[in-house]
Coordinates of C-alpha atoms in Angstrom, one line a residue:
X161 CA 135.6 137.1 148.6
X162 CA 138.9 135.3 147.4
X163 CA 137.0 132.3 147.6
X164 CA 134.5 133.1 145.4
X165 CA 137.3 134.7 143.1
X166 CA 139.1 131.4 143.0
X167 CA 135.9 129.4 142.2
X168 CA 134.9 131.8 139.5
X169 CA 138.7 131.4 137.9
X170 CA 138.3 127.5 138.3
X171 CA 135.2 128.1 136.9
X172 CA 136.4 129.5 134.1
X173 CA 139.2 127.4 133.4
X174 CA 136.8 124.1 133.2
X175 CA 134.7 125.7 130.9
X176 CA 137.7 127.3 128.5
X177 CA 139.1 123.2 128.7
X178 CA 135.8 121.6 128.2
X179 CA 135.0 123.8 124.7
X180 CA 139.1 122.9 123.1
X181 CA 137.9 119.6 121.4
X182 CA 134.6 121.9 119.9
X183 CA 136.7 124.6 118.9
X184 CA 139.0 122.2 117.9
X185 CA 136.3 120.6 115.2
X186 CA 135.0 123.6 114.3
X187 CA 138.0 124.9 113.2
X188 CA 138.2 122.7 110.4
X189 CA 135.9 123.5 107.5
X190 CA 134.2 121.8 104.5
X191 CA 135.4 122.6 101.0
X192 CA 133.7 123.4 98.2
X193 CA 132.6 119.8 96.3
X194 CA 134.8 119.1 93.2
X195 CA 133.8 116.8 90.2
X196 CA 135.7 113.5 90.6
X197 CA 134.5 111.5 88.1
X198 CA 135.5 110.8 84.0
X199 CA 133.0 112.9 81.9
X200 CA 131.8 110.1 80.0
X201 CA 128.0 110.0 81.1
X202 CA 125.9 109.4 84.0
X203 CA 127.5 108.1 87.1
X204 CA 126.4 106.2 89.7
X205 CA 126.8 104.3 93.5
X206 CA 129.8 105.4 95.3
X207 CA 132.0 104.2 97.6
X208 CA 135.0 105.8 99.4
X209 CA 137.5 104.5 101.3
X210 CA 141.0 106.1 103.5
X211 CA 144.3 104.3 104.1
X212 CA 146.7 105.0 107.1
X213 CA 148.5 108.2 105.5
X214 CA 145.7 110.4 104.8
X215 CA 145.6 109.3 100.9
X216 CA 141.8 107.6 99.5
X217 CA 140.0 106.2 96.8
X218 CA 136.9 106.7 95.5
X219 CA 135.3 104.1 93.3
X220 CA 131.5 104.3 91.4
X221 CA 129.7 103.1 87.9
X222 CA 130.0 105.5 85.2
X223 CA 128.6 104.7 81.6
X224 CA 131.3 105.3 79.0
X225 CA 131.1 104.0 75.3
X226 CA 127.6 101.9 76.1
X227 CA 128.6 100.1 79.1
X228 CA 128.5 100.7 82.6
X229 CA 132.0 100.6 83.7
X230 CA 133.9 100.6 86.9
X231 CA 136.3 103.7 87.7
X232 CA 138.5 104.7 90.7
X233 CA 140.2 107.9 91.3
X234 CA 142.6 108.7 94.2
X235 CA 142.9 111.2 96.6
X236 CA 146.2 112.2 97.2
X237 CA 147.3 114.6 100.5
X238 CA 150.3 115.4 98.6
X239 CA 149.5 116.2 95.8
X240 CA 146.6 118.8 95.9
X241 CA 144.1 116.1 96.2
X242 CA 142.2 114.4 93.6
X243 CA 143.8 112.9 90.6
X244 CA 142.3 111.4 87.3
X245 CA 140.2 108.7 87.7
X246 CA 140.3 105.2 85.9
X247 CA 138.8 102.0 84.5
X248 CA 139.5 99.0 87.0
X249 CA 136.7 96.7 85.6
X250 CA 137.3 93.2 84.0
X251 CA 136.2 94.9 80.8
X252 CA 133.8 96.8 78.4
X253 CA 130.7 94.8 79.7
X254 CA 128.2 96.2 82.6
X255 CA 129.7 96.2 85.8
X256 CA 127.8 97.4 88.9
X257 CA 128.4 98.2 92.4
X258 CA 131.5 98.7 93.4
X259 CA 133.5 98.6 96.9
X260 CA 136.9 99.7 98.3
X261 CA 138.7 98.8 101.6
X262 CA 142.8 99.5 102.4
X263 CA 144.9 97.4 104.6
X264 CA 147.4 99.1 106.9
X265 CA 149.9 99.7 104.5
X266 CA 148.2 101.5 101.7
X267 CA 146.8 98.4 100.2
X268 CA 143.2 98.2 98.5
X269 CA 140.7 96.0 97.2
X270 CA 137.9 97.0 95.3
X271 CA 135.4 94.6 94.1
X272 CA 132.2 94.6 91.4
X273 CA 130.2 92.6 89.6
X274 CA 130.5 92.5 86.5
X275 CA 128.9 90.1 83.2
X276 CA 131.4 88.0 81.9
X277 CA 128.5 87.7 78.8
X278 CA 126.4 84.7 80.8
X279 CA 126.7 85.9 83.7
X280 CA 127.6 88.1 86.8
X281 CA 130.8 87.9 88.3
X282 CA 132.1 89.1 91.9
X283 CA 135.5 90.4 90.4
X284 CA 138.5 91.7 93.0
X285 CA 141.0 94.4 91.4
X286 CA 144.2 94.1 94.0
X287 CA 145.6 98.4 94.4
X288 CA 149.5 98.3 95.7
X289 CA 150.3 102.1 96.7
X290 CA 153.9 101.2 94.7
X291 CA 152.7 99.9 91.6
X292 CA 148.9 101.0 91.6
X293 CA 146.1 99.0 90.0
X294 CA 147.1 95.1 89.2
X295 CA 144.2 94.3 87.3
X296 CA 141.1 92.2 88.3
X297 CA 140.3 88.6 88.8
X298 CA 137.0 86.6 89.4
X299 CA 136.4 85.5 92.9
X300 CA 133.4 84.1 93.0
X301 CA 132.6 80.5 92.1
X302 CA 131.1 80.8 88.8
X303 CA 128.1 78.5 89.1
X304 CA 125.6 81.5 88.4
X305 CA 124.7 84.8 88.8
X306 CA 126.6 86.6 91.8
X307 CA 125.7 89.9 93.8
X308 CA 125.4 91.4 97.1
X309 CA 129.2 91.9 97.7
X310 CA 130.7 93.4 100.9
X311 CA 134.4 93.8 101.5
X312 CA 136.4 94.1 104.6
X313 CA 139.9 94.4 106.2
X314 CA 141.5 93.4 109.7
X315 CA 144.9 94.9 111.1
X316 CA 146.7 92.2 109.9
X317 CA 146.2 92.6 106.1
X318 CA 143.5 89.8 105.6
X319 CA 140.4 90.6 103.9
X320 CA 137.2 88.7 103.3
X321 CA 134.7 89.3 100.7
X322 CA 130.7 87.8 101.1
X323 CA 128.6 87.7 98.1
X324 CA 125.1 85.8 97.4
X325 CA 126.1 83.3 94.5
X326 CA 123.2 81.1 92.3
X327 CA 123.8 77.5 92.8
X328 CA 121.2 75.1 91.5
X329 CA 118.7 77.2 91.1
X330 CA 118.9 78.7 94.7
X331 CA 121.4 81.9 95.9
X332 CA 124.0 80.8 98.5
X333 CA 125.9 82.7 101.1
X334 CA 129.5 82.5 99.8
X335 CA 133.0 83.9 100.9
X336 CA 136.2 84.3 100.0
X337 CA 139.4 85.6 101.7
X338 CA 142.3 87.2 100.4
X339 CA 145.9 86.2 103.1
X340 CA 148.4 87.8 103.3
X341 CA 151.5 86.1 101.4
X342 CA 148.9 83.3 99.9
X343 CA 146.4 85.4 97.9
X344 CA 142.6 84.5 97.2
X345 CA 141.7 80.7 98.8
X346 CA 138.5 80.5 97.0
X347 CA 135.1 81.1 97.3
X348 CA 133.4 78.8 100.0
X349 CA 129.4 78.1 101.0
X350 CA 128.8 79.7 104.6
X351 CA 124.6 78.7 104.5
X352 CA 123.0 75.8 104.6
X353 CA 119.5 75.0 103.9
X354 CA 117.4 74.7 100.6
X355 CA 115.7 78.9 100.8
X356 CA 117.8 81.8 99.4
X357 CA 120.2 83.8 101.2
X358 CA 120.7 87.5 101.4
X359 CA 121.9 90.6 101.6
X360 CA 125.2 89.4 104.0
X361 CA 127.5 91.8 105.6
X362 CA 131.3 91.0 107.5
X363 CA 133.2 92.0 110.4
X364 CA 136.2 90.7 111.7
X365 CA 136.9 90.5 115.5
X366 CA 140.5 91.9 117.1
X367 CA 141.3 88.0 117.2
X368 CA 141.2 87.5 113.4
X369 CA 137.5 85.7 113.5
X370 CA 135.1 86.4 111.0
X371 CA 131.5 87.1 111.6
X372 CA 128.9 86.6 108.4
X373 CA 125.0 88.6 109.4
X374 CA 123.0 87.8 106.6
X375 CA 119.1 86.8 106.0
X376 CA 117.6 83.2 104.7
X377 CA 114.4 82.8 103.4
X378 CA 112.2 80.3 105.0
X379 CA 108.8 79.5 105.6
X380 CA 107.0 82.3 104.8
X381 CA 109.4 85.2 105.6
X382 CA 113.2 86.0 106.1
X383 CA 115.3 84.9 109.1
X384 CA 118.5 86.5 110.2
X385 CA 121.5 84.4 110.3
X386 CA 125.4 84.7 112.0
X387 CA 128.0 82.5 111.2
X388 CA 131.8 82.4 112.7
X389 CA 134.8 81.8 110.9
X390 CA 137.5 80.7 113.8
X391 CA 140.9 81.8 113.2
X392 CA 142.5 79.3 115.5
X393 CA 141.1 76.3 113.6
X394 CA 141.0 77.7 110.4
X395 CA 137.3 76.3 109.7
X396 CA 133.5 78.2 109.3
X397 CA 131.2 76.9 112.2
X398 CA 127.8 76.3 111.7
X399 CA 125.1 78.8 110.5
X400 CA 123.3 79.8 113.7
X401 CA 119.8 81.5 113.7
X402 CA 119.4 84.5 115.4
X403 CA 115.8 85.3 114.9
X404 CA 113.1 83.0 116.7
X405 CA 111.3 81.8 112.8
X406 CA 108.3 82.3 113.7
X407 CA 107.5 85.0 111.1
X408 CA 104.1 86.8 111.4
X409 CA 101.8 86.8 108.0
X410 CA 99.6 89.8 107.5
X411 CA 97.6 89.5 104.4
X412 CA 98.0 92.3 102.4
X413 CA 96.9 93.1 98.5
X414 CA 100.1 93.1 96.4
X415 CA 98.2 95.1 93.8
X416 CA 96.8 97.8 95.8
X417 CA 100.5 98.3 97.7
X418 CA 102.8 98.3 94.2
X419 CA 101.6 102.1 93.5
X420 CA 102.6 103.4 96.8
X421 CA 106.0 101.6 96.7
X422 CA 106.7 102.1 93.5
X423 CA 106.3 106.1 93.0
X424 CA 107.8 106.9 96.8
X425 CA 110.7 105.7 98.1
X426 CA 108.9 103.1 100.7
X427 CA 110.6 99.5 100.9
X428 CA 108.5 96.4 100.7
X429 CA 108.1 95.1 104.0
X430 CA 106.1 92.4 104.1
X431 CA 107.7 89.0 104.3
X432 CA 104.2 87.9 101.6
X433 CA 105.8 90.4 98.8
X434 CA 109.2 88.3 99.2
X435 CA 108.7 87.5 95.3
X436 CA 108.5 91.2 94.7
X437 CA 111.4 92.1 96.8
X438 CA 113.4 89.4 94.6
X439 CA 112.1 91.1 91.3
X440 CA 113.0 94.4 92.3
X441 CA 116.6 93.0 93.9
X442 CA 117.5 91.2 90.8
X443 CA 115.9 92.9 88.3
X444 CA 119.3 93.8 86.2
X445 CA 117.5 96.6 85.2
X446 CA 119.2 100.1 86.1
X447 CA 117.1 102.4 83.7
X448 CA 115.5 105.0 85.8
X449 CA 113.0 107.7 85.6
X450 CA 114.6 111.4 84.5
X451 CA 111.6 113.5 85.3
X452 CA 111.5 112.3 89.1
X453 CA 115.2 111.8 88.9
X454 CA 115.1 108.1 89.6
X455 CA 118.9 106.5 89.6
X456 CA 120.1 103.0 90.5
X457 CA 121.4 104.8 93.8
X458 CA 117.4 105.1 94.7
X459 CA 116.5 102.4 93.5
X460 CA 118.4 100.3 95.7
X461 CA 117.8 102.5 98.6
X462 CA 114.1 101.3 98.2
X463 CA 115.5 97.6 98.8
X464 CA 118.5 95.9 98.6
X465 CA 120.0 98.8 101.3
X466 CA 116.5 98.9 103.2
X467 CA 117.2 95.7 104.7
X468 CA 121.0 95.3 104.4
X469 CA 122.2 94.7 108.4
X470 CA 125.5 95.5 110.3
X471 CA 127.5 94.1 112.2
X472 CA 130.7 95.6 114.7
X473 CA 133.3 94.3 117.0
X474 CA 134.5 96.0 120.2
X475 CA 138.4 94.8 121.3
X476 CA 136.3 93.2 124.5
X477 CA 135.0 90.7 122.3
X478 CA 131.7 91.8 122.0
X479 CA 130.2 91.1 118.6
X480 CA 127.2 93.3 117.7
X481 CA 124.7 92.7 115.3
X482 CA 121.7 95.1 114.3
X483 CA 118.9 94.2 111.3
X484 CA 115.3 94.6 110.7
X485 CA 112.9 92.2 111.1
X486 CA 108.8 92.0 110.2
X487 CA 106.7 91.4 113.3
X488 CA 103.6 90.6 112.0
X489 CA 102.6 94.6 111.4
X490 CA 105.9 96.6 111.4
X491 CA 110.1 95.8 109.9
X492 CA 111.3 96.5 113.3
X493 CA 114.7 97.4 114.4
X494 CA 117.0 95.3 116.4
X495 CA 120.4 94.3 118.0
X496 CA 121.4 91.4 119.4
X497 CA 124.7 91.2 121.1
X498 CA 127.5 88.4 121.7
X499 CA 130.3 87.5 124.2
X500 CA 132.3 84.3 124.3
X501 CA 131.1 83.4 127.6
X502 CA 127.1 83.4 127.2
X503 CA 127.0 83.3 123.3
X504 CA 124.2 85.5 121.3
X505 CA 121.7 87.1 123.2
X506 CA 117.8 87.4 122.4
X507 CA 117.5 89.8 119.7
X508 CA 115.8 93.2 121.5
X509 CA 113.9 95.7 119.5
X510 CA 116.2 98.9 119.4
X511 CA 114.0 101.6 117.7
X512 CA 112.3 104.6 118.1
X513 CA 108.9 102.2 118.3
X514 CA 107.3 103.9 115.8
X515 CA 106.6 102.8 112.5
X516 CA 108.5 100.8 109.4
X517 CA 112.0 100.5 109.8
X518 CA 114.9 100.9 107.3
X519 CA 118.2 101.3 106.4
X520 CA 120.0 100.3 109.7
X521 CA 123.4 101.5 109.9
X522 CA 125.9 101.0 112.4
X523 CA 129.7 102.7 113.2
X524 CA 132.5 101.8 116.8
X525 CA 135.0 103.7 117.6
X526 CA 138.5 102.5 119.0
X527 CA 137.2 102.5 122.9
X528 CA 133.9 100.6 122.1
X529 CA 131.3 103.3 121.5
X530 CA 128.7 102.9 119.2
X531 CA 126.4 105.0 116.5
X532 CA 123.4 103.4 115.3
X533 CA 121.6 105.4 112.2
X534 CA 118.2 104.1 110.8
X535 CA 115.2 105.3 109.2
X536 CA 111.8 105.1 110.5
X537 CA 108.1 106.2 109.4
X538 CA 107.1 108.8 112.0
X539 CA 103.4 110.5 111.2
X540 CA 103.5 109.4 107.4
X541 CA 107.2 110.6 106.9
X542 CA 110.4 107.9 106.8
X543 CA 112.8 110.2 109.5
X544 CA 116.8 109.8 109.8
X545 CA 117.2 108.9 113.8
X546 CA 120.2 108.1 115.4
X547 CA 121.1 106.5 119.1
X548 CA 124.6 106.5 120.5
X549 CA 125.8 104.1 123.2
X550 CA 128.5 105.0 125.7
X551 CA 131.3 103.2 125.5
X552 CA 132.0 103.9 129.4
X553 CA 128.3 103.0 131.2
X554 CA 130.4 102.4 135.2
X555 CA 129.1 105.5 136.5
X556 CA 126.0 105.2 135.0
X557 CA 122.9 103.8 137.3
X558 CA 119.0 102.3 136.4
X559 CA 116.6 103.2 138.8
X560 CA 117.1 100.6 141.4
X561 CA 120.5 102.7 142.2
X562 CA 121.9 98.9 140.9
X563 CA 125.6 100.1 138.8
X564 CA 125.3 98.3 134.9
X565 CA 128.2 96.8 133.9
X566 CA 130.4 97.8 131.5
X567 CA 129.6 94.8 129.0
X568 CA 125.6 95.7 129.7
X569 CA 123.9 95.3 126.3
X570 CA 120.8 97.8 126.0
X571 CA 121.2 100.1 129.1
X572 CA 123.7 102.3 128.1
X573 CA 122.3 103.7 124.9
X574 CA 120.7 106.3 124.5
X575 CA 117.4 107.5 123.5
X576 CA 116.7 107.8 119.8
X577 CA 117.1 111.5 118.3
X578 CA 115.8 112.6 115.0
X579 CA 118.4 114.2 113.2
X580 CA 116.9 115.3 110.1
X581 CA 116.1 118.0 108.0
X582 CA 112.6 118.1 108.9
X583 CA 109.1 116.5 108.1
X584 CA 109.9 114.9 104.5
X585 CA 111.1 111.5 103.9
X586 CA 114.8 111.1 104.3
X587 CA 116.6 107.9 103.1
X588 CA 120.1 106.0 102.8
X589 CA 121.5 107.2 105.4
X590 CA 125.3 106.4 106.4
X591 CA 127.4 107.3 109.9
X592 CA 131.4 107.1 110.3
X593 CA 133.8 108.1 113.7
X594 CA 136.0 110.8 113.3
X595 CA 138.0 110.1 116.3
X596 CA 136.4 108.9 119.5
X597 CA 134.4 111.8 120.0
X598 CA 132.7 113.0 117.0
X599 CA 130.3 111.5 114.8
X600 CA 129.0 112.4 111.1
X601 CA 125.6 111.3 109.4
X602 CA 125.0 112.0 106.2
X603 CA 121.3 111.2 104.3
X604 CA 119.2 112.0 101.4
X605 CA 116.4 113.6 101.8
X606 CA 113.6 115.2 99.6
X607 CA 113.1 118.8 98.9
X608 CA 110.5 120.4 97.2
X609 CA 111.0 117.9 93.7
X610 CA 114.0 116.6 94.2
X611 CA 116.4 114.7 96.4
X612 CA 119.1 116.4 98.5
X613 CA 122.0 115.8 100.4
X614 CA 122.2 116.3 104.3
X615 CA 124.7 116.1 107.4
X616 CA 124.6 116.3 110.8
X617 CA 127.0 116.1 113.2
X618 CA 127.5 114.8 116.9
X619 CA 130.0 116.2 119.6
X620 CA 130.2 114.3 122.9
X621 CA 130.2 117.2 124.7
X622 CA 127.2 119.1 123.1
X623 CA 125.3 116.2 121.3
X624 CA 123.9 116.4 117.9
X625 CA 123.3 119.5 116.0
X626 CA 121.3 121.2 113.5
X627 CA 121.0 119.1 109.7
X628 CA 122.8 121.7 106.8
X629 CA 123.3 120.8 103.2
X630 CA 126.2 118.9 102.1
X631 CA 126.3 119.5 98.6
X632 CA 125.7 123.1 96.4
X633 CA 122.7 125.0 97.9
X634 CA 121.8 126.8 94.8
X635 CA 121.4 123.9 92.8
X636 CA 117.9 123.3 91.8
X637 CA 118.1 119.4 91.4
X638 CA 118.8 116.0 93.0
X639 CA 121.6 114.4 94.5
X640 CA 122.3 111.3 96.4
X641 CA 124.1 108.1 96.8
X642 CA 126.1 109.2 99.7
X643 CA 128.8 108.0 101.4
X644 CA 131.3 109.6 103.7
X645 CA 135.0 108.1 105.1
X646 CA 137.3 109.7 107.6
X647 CA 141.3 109.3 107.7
X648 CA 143.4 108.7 111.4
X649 CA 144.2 112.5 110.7
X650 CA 140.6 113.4 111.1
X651 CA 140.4 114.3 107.4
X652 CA 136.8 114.0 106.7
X653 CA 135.7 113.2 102.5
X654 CA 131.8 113.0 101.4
X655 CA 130.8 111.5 97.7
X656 CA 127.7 111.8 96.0
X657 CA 125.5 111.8 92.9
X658 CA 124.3 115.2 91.7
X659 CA 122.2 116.3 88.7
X660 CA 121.5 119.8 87.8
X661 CA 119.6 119.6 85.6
X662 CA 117.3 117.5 83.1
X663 CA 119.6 117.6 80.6
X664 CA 122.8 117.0 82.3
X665 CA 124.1 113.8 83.2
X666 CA 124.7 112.4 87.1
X667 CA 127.9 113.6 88.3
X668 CA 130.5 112.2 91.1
X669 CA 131.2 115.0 92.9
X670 CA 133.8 114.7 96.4
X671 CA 133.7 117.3 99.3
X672 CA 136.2 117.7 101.7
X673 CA 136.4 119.0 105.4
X674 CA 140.0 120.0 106.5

């Protein structure tokens, strides 16, 4: 009998330890959303960003006195949260898209594009927490139009900035880095090769490497491309090709698929529409549809995002890479994984296996676990799905009893999950750590008319849970252009577009969890 009593008590005790961290998280709470933008008409594509100390910024496109302009406003811990938000751009001429990161000490850099009356600019606008905003300067190198900017920071304070960049008639892969004590080097080719370049994205390693993902046209379709920038010798290597360019045709009918990606929210996968994809990408144009509450956010969800890829470093020295790819009949999903002894592995397909894929989105946490979020058509609906990899596989065994190493690239994840709302399409998704153990997804996804805004949220010990609205429930009308930071405190922030009605303009609204 005192056995027994003692097991039940130990019992007990686990279980009580085990559910601290979930009563832990779910003793914090979101807030009520609060307009963070400047009143002055519709605003658009946001970006958020935390420094060290629990302080953020928030940047996004808002048109004020017939331009699109570029504002930021800060969140301050201190002092009761968000302040008054201001112009950073280069100017009263469009500027478009723009992107935050902080440094360790409070430091940020937000970058845009903006016209400079010929053309687009990549501009940099330097934020020191003494002094605040410095004012911007181009970055690019100025030998035509620029676009498809993506920002970064490492621990030591250096930053690199990728763009596409027009040069002779063809768009190049370009970067730039800001150093500590020497400021901006210049902006520097990274491609080679006579097709176009796109959509790159950064990462830098726990050495102070740089890794460039980003795809070239060639051929008849798009290849996926890597290139290292090697601290020690100061110098980019050579673009390597991930992908095998051999790139499948299927002969489909431009005109009888335009209707069907136009009105929905479907990319345009086929590597035979890449002239479309182009028009659509570069178009310039950001007018959108008020009755089916079209915005530039949407817009580039349907492309320029679709196919954008990621790519994460573990303190091992694992570099990972994830994109999407056209087979011949689907854009499939996939990883493809590097260590300094055996170099890039064969890209692997990393999907659900169903049908298109979009939107593949990737966060690690400090002990080398990883989130992967992408979208994926599922019985005629595009579905938010997410897989998580351990970032502790020793105990784990495959079938043959065999242990997988801790390095192992595709047996430790796990299965993919759909984590949506339910059977409508969901889009743009995005996924952040808060600490080591909890993950956050946020989406858009459609409702009735309209677009809404949608979370979910993963505990290690109890997996994910059940999607709930992150913005107003009551509201009638669309929002989107999501994203979602977290601070070391484990202060969460979500910002997103919302209209309420027809005849209201798109507001900025942030929502905190505390």
């Amino acid at each position: 009998m005192k056995l027994w009593k003692n097991r039940t008590i130990f019992c007990l005790l686990l279980t009580a330890y085990c559910l601290l961290f979930t009563i832990n998280v779910y003793a914090s709470v979101w807030q009520k959303p609060v307009l963070i933008d400047a009143g002055t008409g519709d605003a658009f594509r946001t970006n958020i960003a935390f420094d060290p100390y629990g302080n953020a910024i928030a940047v996004f496109e808002q048109y004020t006195d017939g331009f699109s302009r570029i504002y930021a406003n800060q969140f301050l811990s201190n002092k009761n949260g968000w302040q008054r938000p201001v112009i950073i751009d280069a100017g009263p001429r469009n500027a478009y898209v723009s992107r935050v990161a902080f440094n360790q000490s409070g430091d940020a850099i937000a970058i845009f594009k903006q016209s400079d009356g010929s053309i687009y600019r990549i501009y940099a606008n330097h934020f020191i927490k003494t002094e605040g905003w410095k004012g911007p300067v181009a970055i690019d190198a100025g030998t035509g139009d620029a676009d498809g900017h993506q920002i970064t920071y490492n621990a030591d304070g250096n930053v690199v900035v990728v763009f596409e960049q027009k040069h002779k008639g063809i768009y190049r892969i370009s970067a730039n880095q800001y150093r500590r004590g020497e400021g901006w080097r210049g902006a520097v080719v990274i491609d080679s090769g006579d097709g176009n370049g796109y959509f790159p994205y950064p990462a830098f390693d726990y050495q102070g490497n740089i890794y460039v993902i980003y795809y070239k046209e060639e051929g008849s379709g798009l290849e996926v491309y890597v290139n290292k920038y090697e601290e020690g010798n100061k110098i980019w290597g050579k673009p390597l090709r991930l992908t095998d360019g051999q790139t499948a045709v299927k002969h489909e009918d431009w005109n009888k698929k335009r209707g069907y990606v136009n009105r929905g929210i479907t990319g345009i996968y086929n590597p035979l529409f890449l002239p479309e994809i182009k028009k659509k990408i570069y178009a310039g144009n950001y007018t959108y549809n008020i009755k089916r509450f079209e915005t530039p956010s949407k817009i580039d969800s349907r492309f320029r995002d679709a196919y954008t890829p990621s790519v994460v470093c573990d303190e091992n020295g694992q570099v990972f890479a994830f994109f999407v790819k056209w087979d011949g009949e689907n854009q499939r999903g996939y990883t493809a994984v590097y260590r300094n002894k055996d170099g890039w592995s064969k890209p692997e397909i990393i999907d659900a296996r169903g049908g298109d894929v979009e939107h593949i989105r990737v966060a690690i946490n400090s002990i080398g676990g990883i989130v992967l979020v992408f979208t994926q058509w599922v019985d005629g609906n595009l579905r938010i799905h997410a897989k998580v990899k351990d970032s502790v596989s020793d105990n784990v065994s495959d079938g043959k009893n065999n242990p997988i190493a801790h390095d192992d690239t595709f047996s430790n994840w796990g299965k993919a999950e759909i984590i949506d709302a339910g059977r409508k399409d969901a889009y743009g998704p995005a996924v952040i750590f808060n600490g080591d153990d909890e993950i956050i997804a946020i989406w858009c996804q459609w409702e009735e008319e309209t677009v809404k805004t949608y979370r979910n949220d993963y505990i290690k010990e109890r997996g994910w849970g059940k999607a709930v609205r992150a913005e107003m429930e009551d509201e009638s009308c669309g929002g989107c252009g999501l994203r979602i930071a977290a601070s070391h405190d484990r202060r969460l922030i979500a910002i997103f577009e919302q209209k309420v009605s027809v005849k209201e303009r798109t507001k900025i609204y942030g929502i905190e969890r505390k």
